Structures are given as C-alpha cells and as structure tokens.
Tab-separated table of C-alpha atoms in Angstrom:
chain	number	residue	atom	x	y	z
A	1	UNK	CA	61.802	121.304	182.467
A	2	UNK	CA	60.217	121.022	178.989
A	3	UNK	CA	56.538	121.399	178.145
A	4	UNK	CA	55.063	120.067	174.927
A	5	UNK	CA	51.543	120.875	173.817
A	6	UNK	CA	49.677	118.793	171.228
A	7	UNK	CA	46.426	119.426	169.480
A	8	UNK	CA	45.685	115.696	169.946
A	9	UNK	CA	47.559	112.839	171.617
A	10	UNK	CA	47.183	109.101	171.987
A	11	UNK	CA	47.041	108.336	175.709
A	12	UNK	CA	46.471	104.941	177.379
A	13	UNK	CA	42.800	105.745	177.855
A	14	UNK	CA	42.362	106.819	174.242
A	15	UNK	CA	42.725	109.952	172.148
A	16	UNK	CA	42.623	113.250	174.003
A	17	UNK	CA	42.563	116.838	172.776
A	18	UNK	CA	44.691	119.855	173.743
A	19	UNK	CA	47.289	117.873	175.713
A	20	UNK	CA	50.206	119.284	177.646
A	21	UNK	CA	53.070	116.959	178.542
A	22	UNK	CA	55.533	118.134	181.185
A	23	UNK	CA	59.002	116.540	181.087
A	24	UNK	CA	61.555	116.604	183.893
A	25	UNK	CA	64.778	114.633	184.030
A	26	UNK	CA	63.898	112.818	180.818
A	27	UNK	CA	60.701	111.413	182.195
A	28	UNK	CA	57.060	112.465	181.924
A	29	UNK	CA	56.162	114.435	185.040
A	30	UNK	CA	52.661	115.498	184.060
A	31	UNK	CA	49.949	115.060	181.518
A	32	UNK	CA	47.061	117.513	181.219
A	33	UNK	CA	44.169	117.334	178.804
A	34	UNK	CA	41.793	119.959	177.474
A	35	UNK	CA	44.123	122.853	178.234
A	36	UNK	CA	45.149	125.748	176.075
A	37	UNK	CA	48.779	126.241	175.167
A	38	UNK	CA	50.828	128.416	177.494
A	39	UNK	CA	53.541	130.836	176.412
A	40	UNK	CA	56.377	128.392	177.281
A	41	UNK	CA	54.842	125.400	175.562
A	42	UNK	CA	56.427	123.955	172.463
A	43	UNK	CA	53.442	123.309	170.144
A	44	UNK	CA	52.804	120.331	167.867
A	45	UNK	CA	49.840	118.686	166.270
A	46	UNK	CA	49.698	114.893	166.805
A	47	UNK	CA	51.464	112.863	169.548
A	48	UNK	CA	52.043	109.137	169.675
A	49	UNK	CA	54.150	107.124	172.091
A	50	UNK	CA	57.459	105.859	170.709
A	51	UNK	CA	57.648	102.210	169.651
A	52	UNK	CA	60.123	99.457	170.426
A	53	UNK	CA	61.955	97.690	167.569
A	54	UNK	CA	62.374	94.238	169.053
A	55	UNK	CA	64.717	92.652	166.527
A	56	UNK	CA	67.548	94.302	164.679
A	57	UNK	CA	70.843	93.225	163.123
A	58	UNK	CA	72.197	96.779	162.703
A	59	UNK	CA	75.153	95.886	160.479
A	60	UNK	CA	72.877	94.418	157.856
A	61	UNK	CA	71.641	97.875	156.893
A	62	UNK	CA	74.862	98.145	154.902
A	63	UNK	CA	73.924	95.248	152.598
A	64	UNK	CA	70.320	96.366	151.961
A	65	UNK	CA	69.571	95.798	148.292
A	66	UNK	CA	72.766	93.881	147.573
A	67	UNK	CA	71.103	90.460	147.644
A	68	UNK	CA	68.323	91.134	145.128
A	69	UNK	CA	69.986	89.472	142.114
A	70	UNK	CA	68.979	85.902	141.573
A	71	UNK	CA	71.961	83.646	142.077
A	72	UNK	CA	70.554	80.147	141.720
A	73	UNK	CA	67.357	78.538	140.365
A	74	UNK	CA	65.831	78.493	143.850
A	75	UNK	CA	67.018	81.448	145.975
A	76	UNK	CA	65.783	81.401	149.561
A	77	UNK	CA	66.774	82.333	153.104
A	78	UNK	CA	69.698	79.887	153.035
A	79	UNK	CA	71.242	81.387	149.910
A	80	UNK	CA	70.688	84.894	151.241
A	81	UNK	CA	72.510	83.799	154.439
A	82	UNK	CA	75.641	82.834	152.443
A	83	UNK	CA	75.748	86.342	150.952
A	84	UNK	CA	75.335	87.871	154.370
A	85	UNK	CA	78.243	85.787	155.710
A	86	UNK	CA	80.505	87.174	152.932
A	87	UNK	CA	79.495	90.732	153.747
A	88	UNK	CA	80.119	90.490	157.488
A	89	UNK	CA	83.600	89.000	156.953
A	90	UNK	CA	84.726	92.465	155.885
A	91	UNK	CA	83.526	94.344	158.956
A	92	UNK	CA	85.606	95.676	161.856
A	93	UNK	CA	84.166	97.366	164.966
A	94	UNK	CA	84.438	100.832	163.382
A	95	UNK	CA	82.419	99.656	160.401
A	96	UNK	CA	79.785	98.132	162.667
A	97	UNK	CA	79.437	101.437	164.554
A	98	UNK	CA	79.099	103.443	161.397
A	99	UNK	CA	76.518	101.195	159.755
A	100	UNK	CA	74.523	100.628	162.964
A	101	UNK	CA	74.397	104.397	163.669
A	102	UNK	CA	72.870	104.910	160.205
A	103	UNK	CA	70.252	102.231	160.976
A	104	UNK	CA	69.472	103.816	164.341
A	105	UNK	CA	69.026	107.262	162.748
A	106	UNK	CA	66.488	105.791	160.383
A	107	UNK	CA	64.728	103.976	163.208
A	108	UNK	CA	64.250	107.171	165.209
A	109	UNK	CA	63.081	109.010	162.095
A	110	UNK	CA	60.240	106.522	161.742
A	111	UNK	CA	59.298	106.572	165.422
A	112	UNK	CA	61.190	103.678	166.965
A	113	UNK	CA	62.637	104.995	170.259
A	114	UNK	CA	64.151	101.736	171.590
A	115	UNK	CA	65.838	98.886	169.734
A	116	UNK	CA	66.592	95.287	170.693
A	117	UNK	CA	69.938	94.596	169.038
A	118	UNK	CA	70.233	90.854	168.439
A	119	UNK	CA	74.004	90.942	168.466
A	120	UNK	CA	75.897	87.870	167.236
A	121	UNK	CA	78.967	89.355	165.505
A	122	UNK	CA	81.426	88.834	168.345
A	123	UNK	CA	84.722	87.627	166.923
A	124	UNK	CA	87.326	89.011	164.521
A	125	UNK	CA	87.217	88.060	160.832
A	126	UNK	CA	89.554	85.133	161.415
A	127	UNK	CA	87.296	83.746	164.131
A	128	UNK	CA	89.591	84.701	166.993
A	129	UNK	CA	88.253	86.610	169.968
A	130	UNK	CA	89.110	90.289	170.239
A	131	UNK	CA	91.419	91.187	173.093
A	132	UNK	CA	88.355	92.944	174.571
A	133	UNK	CA	85.519	90.408	174.034
A	134	UNK	CA	82.988	93.245	174.085
A	135	UNK	CA	84.669	95.131	171.221
A	136	UNK	CA	81.783	94.765	168.812
A	137	UNK	CA	79.191	95.304	171.529
A	138	UNK	CA	80.968	98.575	172.290
A	139	UNK	CA	80.443	99.578	168.633
A	140	UNK	CA	76.697	99.062	169.064
A	141	UNK	CA	76.623	101.061	172.273
A	142	UNK	CA	78.556	103.843	170.493
A	143	UNK	CA	75.948	103.917	167.766
A	144	UNK	CA	73.102	104.124	170.319
A	145	UNK	CA	74.855	106.963	172.160
A	146	UNK	CA	75.522	108.926	169.028
A	147	UNK	CA	71.921	108.682	167.885
A	148	UNK	CA	70.124	108.741	171.247
A	149	UNK	CA	68.014	105.592	170.764
A	150	UNK	CA	67.175	103.450	173.750
A	151	UNK	CA	69.091	100.149	173.717
A	152	UNK	CA	68.272	96.672	174.860
A	153	UNK	CA	71.427	94.761	173.992
A	154	UNK	CA	70.872	91.121	173.305
A	155	UNK	CA	74.204	89.252	173.068
A	156	UNK	CA	73.666	86.060	171.083
A	157	UNK	CA	74.974	82.639	172.039
A	158	UNK	CA	75.755	80.648	168.891
A	159	UNK	CA	77.728	77.405	169.148
A	160	UNK	CA	76.592	75.005	166.405
A	161	UNK	CA	75.698	74.918	162.727
A	162	UNK	CA	72.604	72.738	163.171
A	163	UNK	CA	70.661	70.495	165.511
A	164	UNK	CA	72.552	67.775	167.320
A	165	UNK	CA	75.577	69.914	168.137
A	166	UNK	CA	76.813	69.996	164.561
A	167	UNK	CA	80.229	71.806	164.396
A	168	UNK	CA	79.981	75.397	163.075
A	169	UNK	CA	80.586	76.128	159.424
A	170	UNK	CA	83.482	78.403	158.417
A	171	UNK	CA	81.099	81.271	157.605
A	172	UNK	CA	79.928	81.235	161.217
A	173	UNK	CA	83.328	81.704	162.835
A	174	UNK	CA	82.576	85.281	163.909
A	175	UNK	CA	79.533	84.183	165.921
A	176	UNK	CA	80.876	81.251	167.880
A	177	UNK	CA	81.064	81.178	171.722
A	178	UNK	CA	81.370	78.634	174.441
A	179	UNK	CA	79.379	78.996	177.684
A	180	UNK	CA	82.240	80.401	179.801
A	181	UNK	CA	83.281	82.857	177.120
A	182	UNK	CA	79.727	83.936	176.590
A	183	UNK	CA	79.206	84.573	180.313
A	184	UNK	CA	82.305	86.821	180.274
A	185	UNK	CA	80.977	88.553	177.151
A	186	UNK	CA	77.613	89.298	178.781
A	187	UNK	CA	79.334	90.681	181.925
A	188	UNK	CA	81.652	92.918	179.863
A	189	UNK	CA	78.841	94.060	177.613
A	190	UNK	CA	76.590	95.010	180.551
A	191	UNK	CA	79.319	97.225	181.953
A	192	UNK	CA	79.095	99.354	178.773
A	193	UNK	CA	75.452	100.235	179.424
A	194	UNK	CA	74.023	103.100	181.457
A	195	UNK	CA	70.813	105.083	181.922
A	196	UNK	CA	67.835	102.982	180.910
A	197	UNK	CA	69.810	100.627	178.693
A	198	UNK	CA	69.028	96.956	179.215
A	199	UNK	CA	70.814	93.653	178.791
A	200	UNK	CA	69.217	90.420	177.692
A	201	UNK	CA	70.137	86.886	176.663
A	202	UNK	CA	69.719	85.618	173.134
A	203	UNK	CA	70.176	81.922	172.442
A	204	UNK	CA	70.324	82.162	168.647
A	205	UNK	CA	68.034	79.225	167.830
A	206	UNK	CA	67.548	75.590	168.649
A	207	UNK	CA	69.760	74.938	165.646
A	208	UNK	CA	72.689	76.785	167.216
A	209	UNK	CA	72.146	75.909	170.867
A	210	UNK	CA	71.714	72.447	172.429
A	211	UNK	CA	69.002	71.868	175.104
A	212	UNK	CA	71.654	71.608	177.814
A	213	UNK	CA	73.330	74.840	176.714
A	214	UNK	CA	69.985	76.603	176.717
A	215	UNK	CA	69.304	75.509	180.266
A	216	UNK	CA	72.616	76.926	181.428
A	217	UNK	CA	72.210	80.208	179.482
A	218	UNK	CA	68.900	80.859	181.226
A	219	UNK	CA	70.708	81.034	184.580
A	220	UNK	CA	72.985	83.898	183.530
A	221	UNK	CA	70.396	86.698	183.969
A	222	UNK	CA	67.241	85.183	185.522
A	223	UNK	CA	65.252	88.400	185.203
A	224	UNK	CA	66.470	89.621	181.791
A	225	UNK	CA	64.703	89.302	178.479
A	226	UNK	CA	65.284	86.114	176.502
A	227	UNK	CA	65.045	86.311	172.699
A	228	UNK	CA	65.389	83.395	170.344
A	229	UNK	CA	64.730	82.689	166.626
A	230	UNK	CA	62.112	79.986	166.238
A	231	UNK	CA	60.288	78.395	163.312
A	232	UNK	CA	61.434	80.912	160.699
A	233	UNK	CA	61.975	78.232	158.069
A	234	UNK	CA	60.230	74.959	157.198
A	235	UNK	CA	63.632	73.287	156.915
A	236	UNK	CA	64.304	74.224	160.568
A	237	UNK	CA	60.955	72.790	161.636
A	238	UNK	CA	61.628	69.520	159.844
A	239	UNK	CA	65.113	69.238	161.427
A	240	UNK	CA	63.690	69.969	164.854
A	241	UNK	CA	61.167	67.194	164.516
A	242	UNK	CA	63.951	64.815	163.444
A	243	UNK	CA	66.304	65.648	166.309
A	244	UNK	CA	64.065	66.839	169.172
A	245	UNK	CA	60.875	64.966	168.208
A	246	UNK	CA	59.016	68.235	168.409
A	247	UNK	CA	58.564	71.381	166.394
A	248	UNK	CA	60.724	74.351	167.582
A	249	UNK	CA	57.988	76.370	169.283
A	250	UNK	CA	56.333	73.204	170.572
A	251	UNK	CA	59.644	72.148	172.148
A	252	UNK	CA	60.351	75.569	173.678
A	253	UNK	CA	56.871	75.845	175.179
A	254	UNK	CA	57.146	72.318	176.634
A	255	UNK	CA	60.747	72.419	177.903
A	256	UNK	CA	62.149	75.927	178.351
A	257	UNK	CA	59.815	77.630	180.790
A	258	UNK	CA	58.644	80.213	178.281
A	259	UNK	CA	56.922	83.173	179.946
A	260	UNK	CA	56.606	86.972	179.697
A	261	UNK	CA	60.430	87.360	179.636
A	262	UNK	CA	60.614	85.648	176.289
A	263	UNK	CA	60.354	86.881	172.720
A	264	UNK	CA	60.120	84.162	170.107
A	265	UNK	CA	61.363	85.855	166.943
A	266	UNK	CA	59.445	85.006	163.718
A	267	UNK	CA	57.529	81.896	164.938
A	268	UNK	CA	56.030	81.700	161.479
A	269	UNK	CA	55.480	78.000	160.868
A	270	UNK	CA	53.073	77.021	163.665
A	271	UNK	CA	50.305	74.489	164.050
A	272	UNK	CA	47.021	75.735	165.460
A	273	UNK	CA	47.877	74.053	168.729
A	274	UNK	CA	51.260	75.855	168.842
A	275	UNK	CA	49.624	79.182	167.934
A	276	UNK	CA	47.164	78.943	170.815
A	277	UNK	CA	49.794	77.728	173.260
A	278	UNK	CA	52.191	80.550	172.368
A	279	UNK	CA	49.355	83.065	172.819
A	280	UNK	CA	48.650	81.613	176.295
A	281	UNK	CA	52.336	81.668	177.362
A	282	UNK	CA	52.489	85.471	177.883
A	283	UNK	CA	55.594	85.515	175.639
A	284	UNK	CA	55.734	87.990	172.762
A	285	UNK	CA	56.051	86.917	169.137
A	286	UNK	CA	58.741	89.069	167.549
A	287	UNK	CA	57.397	89.634	164.015
A	288	UNK	CA	59.516	91.108	161.241
A	289	UNK	CA	57.042	91.165	158.354
A	290	UNK	CA	59.120	93.199	155.865
A	291	UNK	CA	62.203	91.014	156.255
A	292	UNK	CA	60.106	87.878	156.302
A	293	UNK	CA	58.555	88.872	153.021
A	294	UNK	CA	61.940	89.830	151.571
A	295	UNK	CA	63.404	86.438	152.490
A	296	UNK	CA	60.305	84.482	151.479
A	297	UNK	CA	60.008	83.015	154.949
A	298	UNK	CA	56.240	82.647	155.132
A	299	UNK	CA	53.222	84.252	156.832
A	300	UNK	CA	52.677	84.347	160.577
A	301	UNK	CA	49.160	83.217	161.678
A	302	UNK	CA	48.440	86.599	163.159
A	303	UNK	CA	44.659	86.426	162.926
A	304	UNK	CA	44.324	83.334	165.024
A	305	UNK	CA	47.167	84.368	167.366
A	306	UNK	CA	45.650	87.780	168.151
A	307	UNK	CA	42.170	86.315	168.511
A	308	UNK	CA	43.654	83.995	171.152
A	309	UNK	CA	45.074	86.958	173.027
A	310	UNK	CA	48.642	86.640	171.857
A	311	UNK	CA	51.182	89.426	172.329
A	312	UNK	CA	53.462	90.587	169.542
A	313	UNK	CA	55.951	93.253	168.607
A	314	UNK	CA	57.659	94.268	165.378
A	315	UNK	CA	61.314	94.326	164.400
A	316	UNK	CA	63.188	95.508	161.352
A	317	UNK	CA	65.518	92.441	161.460
A	318	UNK	CA	67.714	92.675	158.342
A	319	UNK	CA	66.978	96.414	158.087
A	320	UNK	CA	66.229	96.059	154.343
A	321	UNK	CA	63.614	98.783	155.038
A	322	UNK	CA	63.251	100.729	158.283
A	323	UNK	CA	59.686	101.890	158.689
A	324	UNK	CA	57.114	101.200	161.460
A	325	UNK	CA	54.275	101.842	159.071
A	326	UNK	CA	55.662	99.331	156.533
A	327	UNK	CA	55.989	96.606	159.165
A	328	UNK	CA	52.432	96.962	160.417
A	329	UNK	CA	51.039	97.351	156.933
A	330	UNK	CA	52.846	94.204	155.682
A	331	UNK	CA	51.544	92.284	158.693
A	332	UNK	CA	47.957	93.115	157.795
A	333	UNK	CA	48.421	92.722	154.066
A	334	UNK	CA	49.983	89.270	154.463
A	335	UNK	CA	46.787	88.104	156.191
A	336	UNK	CA	44.643	89.696	153.462
A	337	UNK	CA	46.588	87.925	150.710
A	338	UNK	CA	46.355	84.565	152.497
A	339	UNK	CA	42.654	84.860	153.483
A	340	UNK	CA	41.449	86.954	150.503
A	341	UNK	CA	39.770	89.319	152.904
A	342	UNK	CA	40.164	92.855	154.318
A	343	UNK	CA	40.437	94.246	157.838
A	344	UNK	CA	41.784	90.860	159.036
A	345	UNK	CA	43.410	92.097	162.220
A	346	UNK	CA	40.602	94.422	163.358
A	347	UNK	CA	37.869	93.464	165.820
A	348	UNK	CA	34.399	94.770	166.613
A	349	UNK	CA	35.852	96.301	169.758
A	350	UNK	CA	38.862	97.760	167.866
A	351	UNK	CA	37.631	98.366	164.344
A	352	UNK	CA	40.678	100.342	163.279
A	353	UNK	CA	43.375	97.945	161.909
A	354	UNK	CA	46.115	100.542	162.370
A	355	UNK	CA	45.014	101.531	165.843
A	356	UNK	CA	44.802	97.963	167.073
A	357	UNK	CA	48.183	96.982	165.633
A	358	UNK	CA	49.955	100.108	166.829
A	359	UNK	CA	48.768	99.687	170.416
A	360	UNK	CA	49.393	95.959	170.509
A	361	UNK	CA	52.892	96.242	168.969
A	362	UNK	CA	53.763	99.014	171.444
A	363	UNK	CA	52.644	97.017	174.471
A	364	UNK	CA	54.304	93.816	173.278
A	365	UNK	CA	57.511	95.622	172.389
A	366	UNK	CA	57.834	97.256	175.730
A	367	UNK	CA	57.409	93.878	177.429
A	368	UNK	CA	59.902	92.159	175.147
A	369	UNK	CA	62.625	94.795	175.619
A	370	UNK	CA	61.818	95.711	179.241
A	371	UNK	CA	61.084	99.223	178.028
A	372	UNK	CA	57.979	101.448	178.344
A	373	UNK	CA	55.172	102.358	176.014
A	374	UNK	CA	52.733	105.177	176.526
A	375	UNK	CA	52.490	108.847	177.297
A	376	UNK	CA	52.230	108.200	181.020
A	377	UNK	CA	53.478	109.977	184.105
A	378	UNK	CA	56.651	108.284	185.236
A	379	UNK	CA	57.515	106.812	181.830
A	380	UNK	CA	60.510	107.835	179.742
A	381	UNK	CA	59.483	110.804	177.596
A	382	UNK	CA	59.656	108.857	174.302
A	383	UNK	CA	57.204	110.749	172.117
A	384	UNK	CA	56.633	110.999	168.369
A	385	UNK	CA	54.769	113.801	166.620
A	386	UNK	CA	53.234	113.346	163.204
A	387	UNK	CA	53.055	116.017	160.472
A	388	UNK	CA	49.403	117.176	160.389
A	389	UNK	CA	49.946	118.522	156.874
A	390	UNK	CA	50.971	115.137	155.504
A	391	UNK	CA	48.494	114.226	152.743
A	392	UNK	CA	47.513	110.936	154.481
A	393	UNK	CA	46.632	112.725	157.757
A	394	UNK	CA	44.717	115.817	156.583
A	395	UNK	CA	41.269	116.072	158.258
A	396	UNK	CA	41.733	112.764	160.095
A	397	UNK	CA	40.999	112.270	163.786
A	398	UNK	CA	41.596	109.584	166.363
A	399	UNK	CA	42.646	106.123	165.029
A	400	UNK	CA	42.011	107.389	161.456
A	401	UNK	CA	45.329	109.235	161.925
A	402	UNK	CA	47.124	105.919	162.537
A	403	UNK	CA	45.332	104.225	159.701
A	404	UNK	CA	46.244	107.076	157.390
A	405	UNK	CA	49.873	106.868	158.443
A	406	UNK	CA	50.176	103.123	158.131
A	407	UNK	CA	48.126	102.521	155.009
A	408	UNK	CA	48.175	105.869	153.175
A	409	UNK	CA	51.606	107.390	153.499
A	410	UNK	CA	54.020	107.267	150.609
A	411	UNK	CA	56.619	109.451	152.352
A	412	UNK	CA	57.622	109.761	156.011
A	413	UNK	CA	54.891	111.265	158.179
A	414	UNK	CA	56.984	111.663	161.335
A	415	UNK	CA	57.713	115.272	162.204
A	416	UNK	CA	59.592	115.260	165.563
A	417	UNK	CA	60.819	112.626	167.993
A	418	UNK	CA	61.816	112.999	171.643
A	419	UNK	CA	63.787	110.240	173.347
A	420	UNK	CA	64.122	110.500	177.069
A	421	UNK	CA	62.807	114.081	176.730
A	422	UNK	CA	65.527	115.126	174.350
A	423	UNK	CA	64.692	116.131	170.777
A	424	UNK	CA	66.439	113.737	168.369
A	425	UNK	CA	64.363	114.336	165.207
A	426	UNK	CA	63.150	117.709	163.899
A	427	UNK	CA	61.230	118.305	160.705
A	428	UNK	CA	61.529	114.633	159.909
A	429	UNK	CA	65.361	114.527	160.040
A	430	UNK	CA	67.589	113.237	162.847
A	431	UNK	CA	69.693	116.001	164.297
A	432	UNK	CA	72.895	113.954	163.632
A	433	UNK	CA	71.811	112.715	160.205
A	434	UNK	CA	74.461	114.535	158.196
A	435	UNK	CA	77.302	113.514	160.484
A	436	UNK	CA	76.198	109.871	160.607
A	437	UNK	CA	75.505	109.703	156.868
A	438	UNK	CA	79.008	110.993	156.036
A	439	UNK	CA	80.665	108.304	158.096
A	440	UNK	CA	78.302	105.670	156.659
A	441	UNK	CA	79.112	106.689	153.097
A	442	UNK	CA	82.873	106.418	153.757
A	443	UNK	CA	82.378	103.025	155.386
A	444	UNK	CA	80.473	101.618	152.413
A	445	UNK	CA	82.907	103.108	149.955
A	446	UNK	CA	85.602	101.083	151.618
A	447	UNK	CA	83.592	97.895	152.029
A	448	UNK	CA	82.069	97.802	148.566
A	449	UNK	CA	85.152	98.994	146.602
C-alpha cells in the first residue's frame, strides 16, 4: 500500500485541500480530504489526474524538426507526408521501439499517463508482411512496458491511396492490409496486451478505406474504440464531396453509426451543421493543435463545438512537440487569433480557460481510449504532481494553478507522475530517461547517418 498526501488536489467535485490518496494494487483505494499528513505519507504539493493522449504516431518523434526546411513554393501537409514516407522506409521494429519509448518518456514527463497509438506501420520496408504480422505492434508494446505508460493500441486499416479504391502509392507499401490480414493482425496484436491495455480499431480515413470495408471493420471488435482521421485537409473534403457526395464528417455521421465509441481525429474543416451534429453524436473530436499548426492544417471550430456540448481530447500526433500545456494553449490561442478575442473557450460557469480545457480533455480522452480520468476510488492511480515552486504556479490556488501551468510556464512544471500507482517520473525526469535516451541516440545516429 502507498499513501500520497497533497496540499491541494483536483478531485471530480473540485479542488480540495490536505488530500490523502491511498493506493492498493495500482488502484485508488481511498481519498480523504482535510487531513494532516501521517508519518507514512509521501508528501507533495499539487495533484492532478493524469491525461490521455488520444492520437500518437510514436515513430514520428524521430523526425521532429527534420521537415522545417522549405522544399517547394507551396509546402503543406502533402509535401510533409512525402518526407515522412522517406523517413519511415528506414525503420525496423527495433528502431520503432527505441523511438517510441523516447516519445512515451516525454509524454509521461508532461503528464500523459495513457496513449492511443494510431499504428499503421505494419509491413517491412519492401512492403512484405513480417513473418509475425504483429512485429511492429510488439515494438510499441515493448516501448509502453519499458516506460510504464498505459496503452490503447489502435491498429490502422489502410488499403487505398484515395477515394474510390485508388491503388496505394509506393510510399504507402508499409501500411497496406486487406480485411482478412487485418483481422489476423488485430487478433495477434491483442494477445500482446495485458493489465489495463486496450485494443481498438482504426480505419485510417475515408480516403484509405471504402464504405464497404468500413462496415466490415466495425464488426471486428463491436465494443472497442474506433478512431479515424476526418476532414484534416480541404483537399480531402473536396474529394469526399466528389466521390461520396458528402463531406467526410457529414458522411460518417450519416452512414457509420458514430457514437461514444468513436474518436474523429482532427475534424477541422466542418460546416456549422456538421459541428453541431458531431457535438450531438457523443463521439470525441481528437484534436492535435500543435501538429495541426505545424502542418498548416487549419483551425478547429472549438468555440461553437464546445458551446454545443461537444466532447474532445488532445493528441500529440506527429510528436513534433510533446507537451499537454502546449496542446491546450494552442487550442485556445487558435480561437483567439481567428476571433480576435480572449478567453474564447471559457464560460460564465467555468471562467478559467485552463481549468475548463483540462477537465474536458481529460473526460473526452478517457472516453476515447476507454481509460479513466480522475482521482477517484476504484480508478487506476494515474496521478500527476506539479512543482509548487515553479514560477508560473507560485501563490496560485485552484484553477489558477492550471491556468499558470498552461499559459505561463516556459519550462516543465510537472514534478512527479504515478502510473497505476507506480512512480515513473521523479523531479521532472522519467526514471528510465537515461537508458531510453541512450538507445534513442544510437538509433538516430544510424538512421540519420
């Protein structure tokens, strides 16, 4: 049994003072408030529940910063994608494990305690299947085990280059599956998981999956999460209208039975009707504001969506930067730049922008990954403590602590992280950071030589 005592903690009912959390078997067995620390308590200042990172491509951490040189008069997502294809052609499962572990270390250090790995790198560099179809999935599971992060593995079905069943391009050969092969891949991948790991289904996008294939995919795991890219690019929206006679999110909402199992990743380019309908569907919008800004994707209509009761979560996607605060800050700042206003995502009932976004992202993320959010009896003990001496947190209380962290920190404010009751981050550094970083450095030295 472990007992943690916090000067203040964010609980489901709000902020509480002098909080003791009792942990047994990796789960929260008791929460007491307004109590003094006991001799056996481990003492900390500020406690928050761990967050879920709903959308990650772990291997892309290895190419962060390598695509920032202009290569053509109009660089965009599509030109970035070509560079990404060239990078992934060099990767083997050991490389994937090393790079993904580095990404997961950094996620835990910022307070993400579960990740949804949108995993599409299935085949060998020549496009042939590995003898063990789950070879690259095993690399991701290895990274999660080494770092201790909770894992919702989302094997991706990818069969076509574009709408209408267009044959895949050469650069996509490592992604490609057929329905039978994908079913075997999901079965084999699920056998790798244990504890509170989860499996989901990820049709890549309506570009890469036909309507009939999507229908069959949804039967593979009827209760599992379903994640899909949707409306990230205007080019995709235009092609969807041409081939399906509907915009991507419009088509999904009208034809795919979208409900609380679903996470529609990005969903940037929406009409007002789509925005309201997505909010009413109980699905989560998987927002990746830092990556979306990096790629020049566009701005999600968060103000209208949240006002309509929509659910959302954040993801680090390309892992160009791994930082919860940066994702939530960019989400708010994008609305401010578009609307030329401040406090866009606050409400009279929830006047703290940071507080509202942190709670909403936590709730939506837990739904999207079938995880848990909150310092609650029975939940996994996924807890983050902040450094009370951080300059952005000094003399703050309540939601002002979250606002200070999200909008005022210029260096990491996370002090310690517990995942399933086990300490994984101390004094801001992951306990396996040195070991993971050494392997990561060797891997990049080989790949970038």
